[in-house]
Coordinates of C-alpha atoms in Angstrom, one line a residue:
Chain U
M9 CA -36.9 -77.5 15.8
T10 CA -37.7 -78.2 12.2
Q11 CA -37.2 -75.7 9.2
N12 CA -41.0 -75.3 8.9
D13 CA -41.2 -74.2 12.5
N14 CA -38.6 -71.5 11.9
K15 CA -40.5 -70.1 8.9
E16 CA -43.7 -69.9 10.9
S17 CA -42.0 -67.8 13.7
Q18 CA -40.6 -65.2 11.4
P19 CA -42.9 -62.1 10.8
N20 CA -44.1 -61.8 7.3
I21 CA -42.4 -58.4 6.3
S22 CA -42.4 -57.5 2.6
P23 CA -40.2 -54.7 1.1
D24 CA -43.4 -52.8 0.4
A25 CA -44.2 -52.9 4.0
I26 CA -40.7 -51.6 5.0
Y27 CA -41.0 -48.8 2.4
N28 CA -44.4 -47.8 3.7
F29 CA -43.2 -47.8 7.2
W30 CA -40.3 -45.4 6.6
T31 CA -42.6 -43.2 4.4
N32 CA -45.0 -42.8 7.2
V33 CA -42.0 -42.0 9.6
M34 CA -40.8 -39.3 7.2
K35 CA -44.3 -37.8 7.2
L36 CA -44.3 -37.2 10.9
P37 CA -44.6 -33.6 11.9
T38 CA -41.6 -31.4 11.0
I39 CA -40.5 -31.1 14.6
G40 CA -39.5 -34.7 15.0
P41 CA -35.9 -35.9 15.5
M42 CA -35.9 -37.7 12.2
Y43 CA -36.7 -34.5 10.3
A44 CA -34.1 -32.5 12.2
F45 CA -31.5 -35.2 11.6
S46 CA -32.2 -35.4 7.9
K47 CA -32.2 -31.6 7.7
D48 CA -28.8 -31.4 9.5
F49 CA -27.4 -34.3 7.4
G50 CA -28.1 -32.3 4.2
A51 CA -26.4 -29.2 5.7
Y52 CA -23.4 -31.3 6.9
A53 CA -23.0 -32.9 3.5
N54 CA -23.0 -29.4 1.8
D55 CA -20.4 -28.2 4.3
Y56 CA -18.1 -31.1 3.6
V57 CA -18.5 -30.7 -0.1
N58 CA -17.6 -27.0 0.3
L59 CA -14.7 -27.9 2.4
G60 CA -13.4 -30.2 -0.4
K61 CA -13.7 -27.3 -3.0
V62 CA -11.9 -25.0 -0.6
M63 CA -9.1 -27.5 -0.1
A64 CA -8.8 -28.0 -3.8
D65 CA -8.5 -24.2 -4.3
L66 CA -6.0 -23.9 -1.5
K67 CA -3.8 -26.7 -3.1
T68 CA -3.9 -24.8 -6.5
H69 CA -2.8 -21.6 -4.9
N70 CA -0.3 -23.3 -2.8
D71 CA 1.2 -25.0 -5.8
N72 CA 1.5 -21.6 -7.6
Y73 CA 3.1 -20.2 -4.5
W74 CA 5.7 -22.9 -4.3
A75 CA 6.3 -22.7 -8.0
L76 CA 7.4 -19.0 -7.5
V77 CA 9.5 -19.9 -4.5
S78 CA 11.2 -22.8 -6.4
A79 CA 12.0 -20.5 -9.3
A80 CA 13.6 -18.0 -6.9
Y81 CA 15.5 -20.8 -5.2
A82 CA 16.8 -22.0 -8.6
K83 CA 17.9 -18.4 -9.5
A84 CA 19.6 -18.0 -6.2
A85 CA 21.4 -21.3 -6.5
R86 CA 22.6 -20.3 -10.0
G87 CA 23.7 -16.9 -8.7
T88 CA 25.7 -18.7 -5.8
A89 CA 27.4 -21.1 -8.3
E90 CA 28.4 -18.1 -10.5
K91 CA 29.9 -16.0 -7.7
A92 CA 31.1 -18.5 -5.1
P93 CA 34.6 -19.9 -5.0
K94 CA 34.8 -23.1 -7.1
Q95 CA 37.0 -24.9 -4.6
L96 CA 36.3 -25.0 -0.8
V97 CA 39.8 -25.5 0.8
T98 CA 40.6 -22.6 3.1
K99 CA 38.5 -20.9 5.8
E100 CA 38.4 -17.9 3.5
D101 CA 36.8 -20.0 0.8
F102 CA 34.0 -21.1 3.1
E103 CA 33.5 -17.5 4.2
N104 CA 33.3 -16.2 0.6
Y105 CA 30.9 -19.0 -0.3
R106 CA 28.7 -17.9 2.6
R107 CA 28.8 -14.3 1.5
A108 CA 28.1 -15.2 -2.2
A109 CA 25.1 -17.5 -1.1
I110 CA 23.6 -14.9 1.2
E111 CA 23.9 -12.2 -1.4
A112 CA 22.4 -14.4 -4.2
F113 CA 19.5 -15.6 -2.1
E114 CA 18.8 -12.3 -0.7
Y115 CA 18.6 -10.8 -4.2
A116 CA 16.4 -13.5 -5.7
F117 CA 14.0 -13.7 -2.9
T118 CA 13.6 -10.0 -2.3
E119 CA 13.0 -9.6 -6.0
L120 CA 10.3 -12.3 -5.7
F121 CA 8.7 -10.8 -2.6
A122 CA 8.6 -7.3 -4.1
S123 CA 7.1 -8.5 -7.4
S124 CA 3.4 -7.9 -8.2
E125 CA 3.0 -11.6 -9.2
F126 CA 4.0 -12.7 -5.7
S127 CA 1.6 -10.2 -4.2
V128 CA -1.3 -11.6 -6.1
V129 CA -0.4 -15.3 -5.4
Y130 CA 0.2 -14.6 -1.8
G131 CA -3.1 -12.8 -1.6
K132 CA -4.8 -15.8 -3.1
V133 CA -3.1 -18.3 -0.7
F134 CA -4.1 -16.1 2.3
S135 CA -7.7 -15.9 1.0
S136 CA -7.9 -19.7 0.6
Q137 CA -6.5 -20.3 4.0
L138 CA -9.3 -17.9 5.3
D139 CA -11.9 -19.9 3.3
F140 CA -10.5 -23.1 4.8
S141 CA -10.9 -21.7 8.4
K142 CA -14.5 -20.5 7.5
A143 CA -15.5 -23.9 6.2
L144 CA -14.2 -25.5 9.5
Q145 CA -16.0 -22.9 11.5
S146 CA -19.2 -23.5 9.7
I147 CA -19.1 -27.2 10.6
A148 CA -18.1 -26.4 14.2
E149 CA -21.0 -24.0 14.6
K150 CA -23.5 -26.7 13.7
N151 CA -22.2 -28.6 16.7
F152 CA -22.4 -25.5 18.9
K153 CA -26.1 -25.4 18.1
V154 CA -26.5 -29.1 19.1
L155 CA -24.8 -28.2 22.5
N156 CA -27.0 -25.1 22.8
L157 CA -23.9 -22.8 22.7
P158 CA -23.9 -19.3 20.9
A159 CA -22.6 -19.3 17.4
R160 CA -19.7 -17.1 16.3
G161 CA -22.1 -14.7 14.5
E162 CA -24.1 -14.3 17.7
I163 CA -20.9 -13.7 19.8
D164 CA -19.8 -11.1 17.2
E165 CA -23.0 -9.3 17.6
M166 CA -22.5 -9.1 21.3
L167 CA -19.0 -7.8 21.0
K168 CA -20.2 -5.2 18.6
D169 CA -22.8 -4.1 21.2
V170 CA -20.2 -4.1 24.0
H171 CA -17.9 -2.0 21.9
E172 CA -20.7 0.5 21.2
L173 CA -21.7 0.6 24.9
R174 CA -18.0 1.2 25.9
K175 CA -17.7 4.0 23.4
S176 CA -21.0 5.6 24.8
V177 CA -19.9 5.4 28.3
R178 CA -16.6 7.0 27.5
E179 CA -18.2 9.9 25.7
M180 CA -20.6 10.3 28.6
K181 CA -17.8 10.3 31.2
K182 CA -16.0 13.0 29.1
E183 CA -19.1 15.1 28.9
I184 CA -19.7 14.8 32.7
E185 CA -16.0 15.8 33.2
G186 CA -16.5 18.8 31.0
L187 CA -19.6 19.9 32.8
K188 CA -17.9 19.5 36.1
N189 CA -15.0 21.6 34.9
D190 CA -17.3 24.3 33.6
Q191 CA -19.1 24.3 37.0
A192 CA -15.8 24.6 38.9
R193 CA -14.8 27.5 36.7
R194 CA -18.1 29.3 37.3
V195 CA -17.8 28.8 41.0
A196 CA -14.3 30.2 40.9
T197 CA -15.4 33.4 39.1
Chain I
M1 CA 29.7 -73.5 7.9
T2 CA 30.6 -70.1 6.8
K3 CA 33.9 -69.1 5.3
Q4 CA 34.7 -67.1 8.4
E5 CA 33.9 -70.0 10.8
E6 CA 36.1 -72.3 8.7
L7 CA 39.1 -70.1 9.1
Q8 CA 38.7 -69.4 12.8
P9 CA 39.8 -72.8 14.3
D10 CA 43.0 -72.8 12.3
Q11 CA 43.8 -69.3 13.3
K12 CA 43.3 -70.2 17.0
Q13 CA 45.8 -73.1 16.5
E14 CA 48.3 -71.0 14.8
D15 CA 48.0 -68.4 17.6
Q16 CA 48.8 -71.0 20.2
K17 CA 51.7 -72.4 18.4
S18 CA 53.5 -69.3 17.1
P19 CA 55.2 -66.9 19.6
P20 CA 53.7 -63.4 20.0
P21 CA 54.8 -61.0 17.2
V22 CA 57.6 -58.7 18.1
Q23 CA 56.4 -55.2 18.6
P24 CA 58.6 -52.5 17.0
Q25 CA 60.1 -50.3 19.7
H26 CA 59.0 -47.0 18.1
Q27 CA 55.6 -47.3 16.3
E28 CA 55.5 -44.8 13.5
Q29 CA 52.9 -42.0 14.1
P30 CA 51.1 -40.6 11.1
K31 CA 52.6 -37.1 10.5
V32 CA 50.1 -34.3 11.5
T33 CA 50.8 -31.1 9.6
K34 CA 50.4 -27.6 11.2
E35 CA 47.5 -26.9 8.9
E36 CA 45.6 -30.0 10.2
T37 CA 46.2 -28.9 13.8
D38 CA 45.0 -25.5 13.1
R39 CA 41.8 -26.8 11.3
A40 CA 41.2 -29.2 14.3
K41 CA 41.4 -26.2 16.7
E42 CA 39.1 -24.1 14.4
I43 CA 36.5 -27.0 14.5
Q44 CA 36.8 -27.2 18.2
E45 CA 36.4 -23.6 18.6
L46 CA 33.4 -23.5 16.4
Y47 CA 31.9 -26.2 18.4
R48 CA 32.5 -24.3 21.6
K49 CA 30.8 -21.2 20.1
L50 CA 27.9 -23.2 18.9
E51 CA 27.4 -24.7 22.3
K52 CA 27.6 -21.3 24.0
T53 CA 25.1 -19.9 21.5
R54 CA 22.7 -22.7 22.2
S55 CA 22.8 -22.2 26.0
I56 CA 22.6 -18.4 25.7
L57 CA 19.5 -18.6 23.3
H58 CA 17.8 -20.9 25.9
T59 CA 17.8 -18.0 28.3
A60 CA 17.0 -15.2 25.8
G61 CA 13.6 -14.5 27.3
D62 CA 15.2 -13.3 30.6
V63 CA 17.0 -10.3 28.9
E64 CA 15.9 -7.0 30.5
V65 CA 14.4 -4.2 28.5
G66 CA 12.6 -0.9 29.3
Q67 CA 14.8 -0.2 32.4
T68 CA 14.5 3.6 32.5
P69 CA 12.7 4.3 35.8
H70 CA 9.0 5.3 35.2
E71 CA 5.6 5.4 37.0
I72 CA 2.3 4.3 35.4
L73 CA -0.1 7.3 35.5
E74 CA -3.1 5.3 34.2
E75 CA -3.8 1.9 33.2
T76 CA -6.9 0.8 31.3
R77 CA -7.6 -2.4 29.4
T78 CA -6.2 -0.9 26.2
Y79 CA -3.1 1.1 27.3
K80 CA -0.7 2.1 30.0
L81 CA 0.4 5.7 30.3
L82 CA 4.0 5.9 31.5
H83 CA 5.7 8.9 33.0
Y84 CA 9.5 8.7 33.0
Q85 CA 11.5 9.9 35.9
Q86 CA 13.5 13.2 35.3
M87 CA 17.2 12.5 34.8
V88 CA 18.4 16.1 34.8
S89 CA 16.6 19.3 35.7
K90 CA 13.8 20.0 33.4
T91 CA 14.8 22.6 30.7
A92 CA 11.9 22.3 28.3
K93 CA 8.6 23.6 29.4
T94 CA 6.5 21.6 26.9
P95 CA 6.1 17.8 27.7
I96 CA 6.6 15.2 25.1
L97 CA 4.0 12.5 24.7
V98 CA 5.4 9.5 22.7
A99 CA 2.7 7.6 20.8
Y100 CA 4.1 4.1 20.0
A101 CA 2.6 1.9 17.2
L102 CA 0.1 -0.9 17.7
I103 CA 2.8 -3.3 16.2
N104 CA 5.2 -5.1 18.6
K105 CA 6.0 -3.4 22.0
S106 CA 6.9 0.1 23.0
Y107 CA 10.1 -1.0 24.9
V108 CA 12.0 -0.7 21.6
L109 CA 12.2 3.0 22.5
D110 CA 14.0 2.1 25.7
L111 CA 15.7 -1.1 24.7
Q112 CA 18.9 -0.7 26.7
P113 CA 20.4 2.3 28.5
D114 CA 23.0 3.2 25.9
K115 CA 20.5 2.9 23.0
S116 CA 17.4 4.3 24.5
W117 CA 15.5 7.0 22.7
V118 CA 13.5 7.9 25.9
R119 CA 16.5 8.2 28.1
S120 CA 18.3 10.5 25.6
L121 CA 15.3 12.8 25.5
L122 CA 15.2 12.7 29.4
S123 CA 19.0 13.6 29.5
Q124 CA 18.3 16.6 27.3
G125 CA 15.9 18.0 29.8
F126 CA 12.5 16.9 28.5
D127 CA 9.6 15.6 30.5
V128 CA 8.7 12.4 28.7
F129 CA 5.4 10.4 28.7
L130 CA 4.7 7.3 26.6
I131 CA 1.5 5.5 25.6
D132 CA 2.2 1.7 25.9
W133 CA -0.6 -0.1 24.0
K134 CA -1.7 -3.4 25.7
T135 CA -2.4 -6.6 23.8
P136 CA -5.9 -6.5 22.3
T137 CA -8.2 -9.5 23.0
T138 CA -11.1 -11.0 21.1
A139 CA -13.3 -8.5 22.7
D140 CA -11.3 -5.7 21.0
K141 CA -12.2 -6.9 17.5
Y142 CA -14.2 -3.8 16.7
A143 CA -11.8 -1.3 18.2
S144 CA -10.8 1.1 15.3
F145 CA -8.5 4.0 14.9
D146 CA -11.4 6.2 16.0
D147 CA -11.2 4.5 19.5
Y148 CA -7.3 4.5 19.7
V149 CA -7.1 8.2 18.5
N150 CA -10.1 10.0 19.7
C151 CA -10.7 8.1 22.9
D152 CA -7.4 6.6 24.3
M153 CA -4.8 9.1 22.8
D154 CA -7.1 12.0 23.7
R155 CA -7.5 10.8 27.2
C156 CA -3.7 10.5 27.6
V157 CA -3.1 13.9 26.1
D158 CA -5.6 15.4 28.7
I159 CA -3.8 13.6 31.6
V160 CA -0.4 14.8 30.5
L161 CA -1.7 18.4 30.1
K162 CA -3.4 18.4 33.4
K163 CA -0.3 16.9 35.2
N164 CA 2.0 19.5 33.7
K165 CA -0.5 22.4 34.0
V166 CA 0.1 23.3 30.4
D167 CA -2.3 23.8 27.4
Q168 CA -0.3 22.1 24.8
L169 CA 2.3 19.3 24.4
T170 CA 4.7 17.9 21.8
L171 CA 3.2 14.8 20.1
H172 CA 5.9 12.3 19.1
G173 CA 5.0 9.2 17.2
Y174 CA 6.9 6.3 15.8
C175 CA 5.8 4.2 12.6
M176 CA 2.1 3.5 12.9
G177 CA 2.1 5.7 16.0
A178 CA 3.4 8.6 13.8
S179 CA 0.4 8.2 11.5
M180 CA -1.8 8.1 14.5
S181 CA -0.2 11.3 15.9
A182 CA -0.8 13.0 12.6
M183 CA -4.5 11.9 12.6
Y184 CA -4.8 13.1 16.2
T185 CA -3.3 16.5 15.4
T186 CA -5.7 17.2 12.5
L187 CA -8.6 16.7 14.9
H188 CA -7.3 18.2 18.2
Q189 CA -4.7 20.7 17.1
E190 CA -5.5 23.0 20.0
K191 CA -3.8 20.6 22.4
V192 CA -0.7 20.0 20.2
R193 CA 2.2 22.5 20.1
N194 CA 4.6 20.5 18.0
L195 CA 4.2 17.3 15.9
A196 CA 7.4 15.2 15.7
V197 CA 6.9 12.0 13.7
I198 CA 9.4 9.2 13.0
A199 CA 8.8 7.1 9.8
P200 CA 5.1 7.8 9.4
V201 CA 3.1 5.8 6.9
V202 CA 1.5 8.5 4.6
D203 CA 1.6 8.0 0.9
T204 CA 1.4 4.2 0.4
E205 CA 1.3 4.5 -3.4
K206 CA 5.0 5.5 -3.2
D207 CA 5.8 2.7 -0.7
T208 CA 8.3 0.3 -2.3
T209 CA 8.6 -2.1 0.6
V210 CA 7.6 -5.8 0.6
I211 CA 5.1 -5.1 3.3
G212 CA 3.4 -2.5 1.1
N213 CA 3.5 -5.0 -1.9
I214 CA 1.8 -7.7 0.1
A215 CA -0.8 -5.4 1.6
K216 CA -2.1 -4.6 -1.8
H217 CA -3.7 -7.9 -2.5
M218 CA -4.8 -8.9 1.0
D219 CA -8.5 -9.6 1.5
V220 CA -8.5 -7.9 4.9
E221 CA -12.3 -7.7 5.1
K222 CA -12.6 -11.4 4.8
M223 CA -9.7 -11.8 7.4
V224 CA -11.6 -9.7 10.0
N225 CA -14.9 -11.5 9.5
I226 CA -13.4 -14.9 9.7
V227 CA -10.5 -14.6 12.1
G228 CA -11.2 -11.3 14.1
N229 CA -7.9 -9.8 15.2
L230 CA -4.8 -10.1 13.0
P231 CA -3.0 -13.1 14.6
A232 CA 0.7 -12.7 15.7
E233 CA 1.6 -15.6 13.4
Q234 CA 0.6 -13.6 10.3
L235 CA 2.8 -10.7 11.4
Y236 CA 5.8 -13.3 11.8
A237 CA 5.1 -14.5 8.3
C238 CA 5.4 -10.8 7.1
Y239 CA 8.7 -10.3 9.0
S240 CA 10.2 -13.4 7.7
I241 CA 10.2 -12.2 4.2
L242 CA 11.8 -8.8 5.0
K243 CA 15.5 -9.1 4.1
P244 CA 15.1 -12.8 4.6
F245 CA 18.8 -13.9 4.2
K246 CA 20.9 -10.8 5.1
Q247 CA 18.9 -10.3 8.3
G248 CA 17.0 -13.6 8.8
V249 CA 19.8 -16.0 8.3
N250 CA 23.1 -14.0 8.4
K251 CA 22.3 -12.5 11.8
Y252 CA 22.6 -15.9 13.4
F253 CA 26.0 -16.5 11.8
N254 CA 27.1 -13.1 13.1
L255 CA 25.8 -14.2 16.6
V256 CA 28.0 -17.3 16.6
Q257 CA 30.9 -15.4 15.4
N258 CA 30.4 -12.7 18.1
I259 CA 29.2 -14.9 21.0
D260 CA 32.1 -13.9 23.3
N261 CA 31.3 -10.3 22.9
E262 CA 28.9 -9.5 25.7
S263 CA 27.7 -6.3 24.4
F264 CA 27.0 -7.7 21.0
V265 CA 25.0 -10.7 22.5
G266 CA 23.0 -8.4 24.8
N267 CA 22.0 -6.1 21.9
F268 CA 21.1 -9.1 19.7
L269 CA 18.9 -10.7 22.4
R270 CA 17.0 -7.5 23.1
I271 CA 16.3 -6.8 19.4
E272 CA 15.4 -10.5 19.0
K273 CA 13.1 -10.4 22.0
W274 CA 11.3 -7.3 20.7
L275 CA 11.1 -8.7 17.1
Y276 CA 9.1 -11.8 18.3
D277 CA 7.2 -10.0 21.0
T278 CA 4.3 -9.4 18.7
P279 CA 0.7 -8.9 20.0
P280 CA -2.3 -9.3 17.6
I281 CA -3.7 -6.2 16.0
A282 CA -7.4 -5.3 16.6
G283 CA -9.4 -6.4 13.6
E284 CA -11.2 -3.3 12.7
T285 CA -8.0 -1.2 13.1
F286 CA -6.1 -3.6 10.9
K287 CA -8.8 -3.4 8.3
Q288 CA -8.6 0.4 8.2
W289 CA -4.8 0.2 8.2
I290 CA -4.7 -2.1 5.1
A291 CA -7.8 -1.3 3.2
D292 CA -8.1 2.4 3.8
I293 CA -4.4 3.4 4.1
Y294 CA -2.4 0.8 2.1
Q295 CA -5.0 -0.3 -0.6
K296 CA -7.0 2.9 -1.1
N297 CA -4.4 5.5 0.0
L298 CA -7.1 7.5 1.7
F299 CA -4.7 9.1 4.2
V300 CA -2.9 11.2 1.6
K301 CA -6.1 11.8 -0.3
N302 CA -7.5 13.5 2.9
E303 CA -10.4 11.0 2.7
L304 CA -9.6 8.8 5.7
K305 CA -12.4 8.8 8.2
L306 CA -12.3 8.3 12.0
G307 CA -15.8 7.8 13.2
D308 CA -17.7 10.6 11.5
E309 CA -14.6 12.9 11.1
V310 CA -12.5 13.2 8.0
I311 CA -8.7 13.4 8.4
D312 CA -7.5 16.4 6.4
L313 CA -3.8 16.7 6.7
S314 CA -3.8 20.2 5.4
K315 CA -5.5 21.3 8.6
I316 CA -2.2 20.7 10.5
K317 CA -0.6 24.2 11.1
V318 CA 1.7 23.3 14.0
P319 CA 5.4 23.0 13.7
L320 CA 6.3 19.6 12.1
L321 CA 9.4 17.5 12.3
N322 CA 9.4 14.5 10.0
I323 CA 12.3 12.0 10.6
V324 CA 12.9 9.4 8.0
A325 CA 15.5 6.7 7.3
D326 CA 17.0 6.1 3.8
E327 CA 17.4 2.4 4.4
D328 CA 14.0 1.8 6.0
H329 CA 12.6 -1.5 4.6
L330 CA 9.3 -1.3 6.6
V331 CA 8.2 2.2 5.7
S332 CA 10.1 3.6 2.7
P333 CA 11.2 7.3 3.0
Q334 CA 9.2 8.0 -0.3
C335 CA 6.1 7.0 1.8
S336 CA 6.8 9.2 4.8
A337 CA 8.3 12.3 3.2
P338 CA 5.0 13.6 1.5
L339 CA 3.6 14.5 4.9
N340 CA 5.6 17.7 4.7
D341 CA 3.9 18.7 1.4
M342 CA 0.5 17.8 2.8
V343 CA 0.4 19.9 6.0
S344 CA -0.1 23.8 6.1
S345 CA 2.5 24.3 8.7
V346 CA 5.0 27.1 8.0
D347 CA 7.6 25.7 10.3
K348 CA 8.3 22.2 9.0
R349 CA 11.4 20.2 8.5
L350 CA 12.3 16.8 7.0
M351 CA 15.3 15.0 8.5
R352 CA 16.8 12.1 6.6
F353 CA 19.3 9.7 8.1
H354 CA 21.3 6.9 6.4
T355 CA 20.1 4.0 8.6
G356 CA 17.1 1.6 8.8
H357 CA 13.7 1.5 10.5
V358 CA 14.9 0.2 13.9
G359 CA 18.4 1.7 13.5
L360 CA 16.7 5.1 13.5
I361 CA 15.5 4.8 17.0
A362 CA 17.5 2.1 18.8
S363 CA 21.2 2.2 17.8
L364 CA 24.4 4.0 18.6
Y365 CA 24.1 5.7 15.3
S366 CA 20.7 7.1 16.4
Q367 CA 22.2 8.3 19.8
N368 CA 25.1 10.1 18.1
N369 CA 23.5 11.4 14.9
V370 CA 19.7 11.5 15.2
L371 CA 18.8 12.3 18.8
P372 CA 21.0 15.4 19.2
K373 CA 19.4 17.0 16.2
V374 CA 15.9 16.0 17.2
G375 CA 16.5 17.3 20.7
Q376 CA 17.8 20.6 19.4
W377 CA 14.7 21.1 17.1
L378 CA 12.3 20.2 19.9
K379 CA 14.0 22.4 22.5
A380 CA 13.8 25.4 20.3
R381 CA 10.0 24.9 20.2
S382 CA 9.3 23.8 23.8
Q383 CA 9.8 27.0 25.9

């Protein structure tokens, strides 16, 4: 086969033709799979961008948390060094070292955990962990839709309804019981 | 050829030629001092104790708790109502309904025969019932204090009253269960003869504990929306920062040291089992507990709402016994004590004991010092 034959067998597709083809595909009615895919793609991209932001926040708060813990550890280690025996030879020396270490660590860490600064930082770490879970849930929920499964929000609505129903049934049962008791009392008198 | 290989052939030849070296008749042993022998023995002993600790901890889950004989009067998906078998002839007319907390399990009140709160009350002639809350599931996310207090507790109270053919009972709560008992009494006082509470959470602004500190900045609304119920792991995290070294670390050193003391080990394992037997807490209830009680302090402001009803502590007029522990690191006594100032009861008493939150209910100290006084107070008001 010659080179000329090869050229003749290839279809003549220009870049303009390719562009026009995809433009026409994108113009298909908005119920088509391409539209749905492109729509989902955007939402997925947003979710992943959000996940990245949440993880960055979580790292910042975790760093602050560990900075406080490290400072408390350093304080406890200093306290231990000051109070513990300098030489560890006898059994009593080891026992005294243990006591001094426990005392110093207990003091330093309890002071940390009871401080308002720790409370704020812990609250932020906890909140970031929740944001992280929420970001993952959001991505998972999109997959649930693909599998035609109910999303978390929908299940929550159902649970709320079930809870309300349960409460109503309880109240009704109580009222019926009260009525029965009244009736029994009336019969007795 | 390496240096070693170079030397080896010569050495072999020399070995063949020369006669074997004469061994000294008495080889000199290195001197072992008494101190070294003692230290070796100590290390051996420590190793034995560590090994025994390891094997005992492997079977820790088998330890028996809640052994006082009882029957289950009613079981629903949220609670079991237990009725304990009488141990002596009943001397108190008014039955006691114990309302346990929604945190951990109720068997801490009947941990072991010689440290059982329930058993002590039975031996003093009381008829004792207990609400044993069951583990909430995802479906209980929306269960609130309104459900626990106005539905479940009220149902249990009705059952006890009907069974004993009386109009009123003594409501006896511990920790969160104490706060719930106070809530119940404000709304259904006609069914309560006495209110006896142990370490109730009331004025959280005065709470100085680590738990109270952490609760202040917890975004509990977000937690319930995202996670649902409070996961047990979150509770473990809270426990781990309460006396982290004195109790968290030191207790294991003490266990190894006392591993041959059967009674010590049994007690340790039971407490340990209870400590880590932590069910989740229903989301809506936890939200109220943290946001309304710890963050906004609504309970003491008389603004806490259960359903449509406001909890007004000043409505309580029944005799009140408030038992607090000076060393309580979960609910500080300053947080519990104000209940006595809030209620309108004429007959009210605050008992303070020099012990901790668990020591108050499950210790020999409690059996010898707390329970006789509590029993005396209750008996005088149960005829």
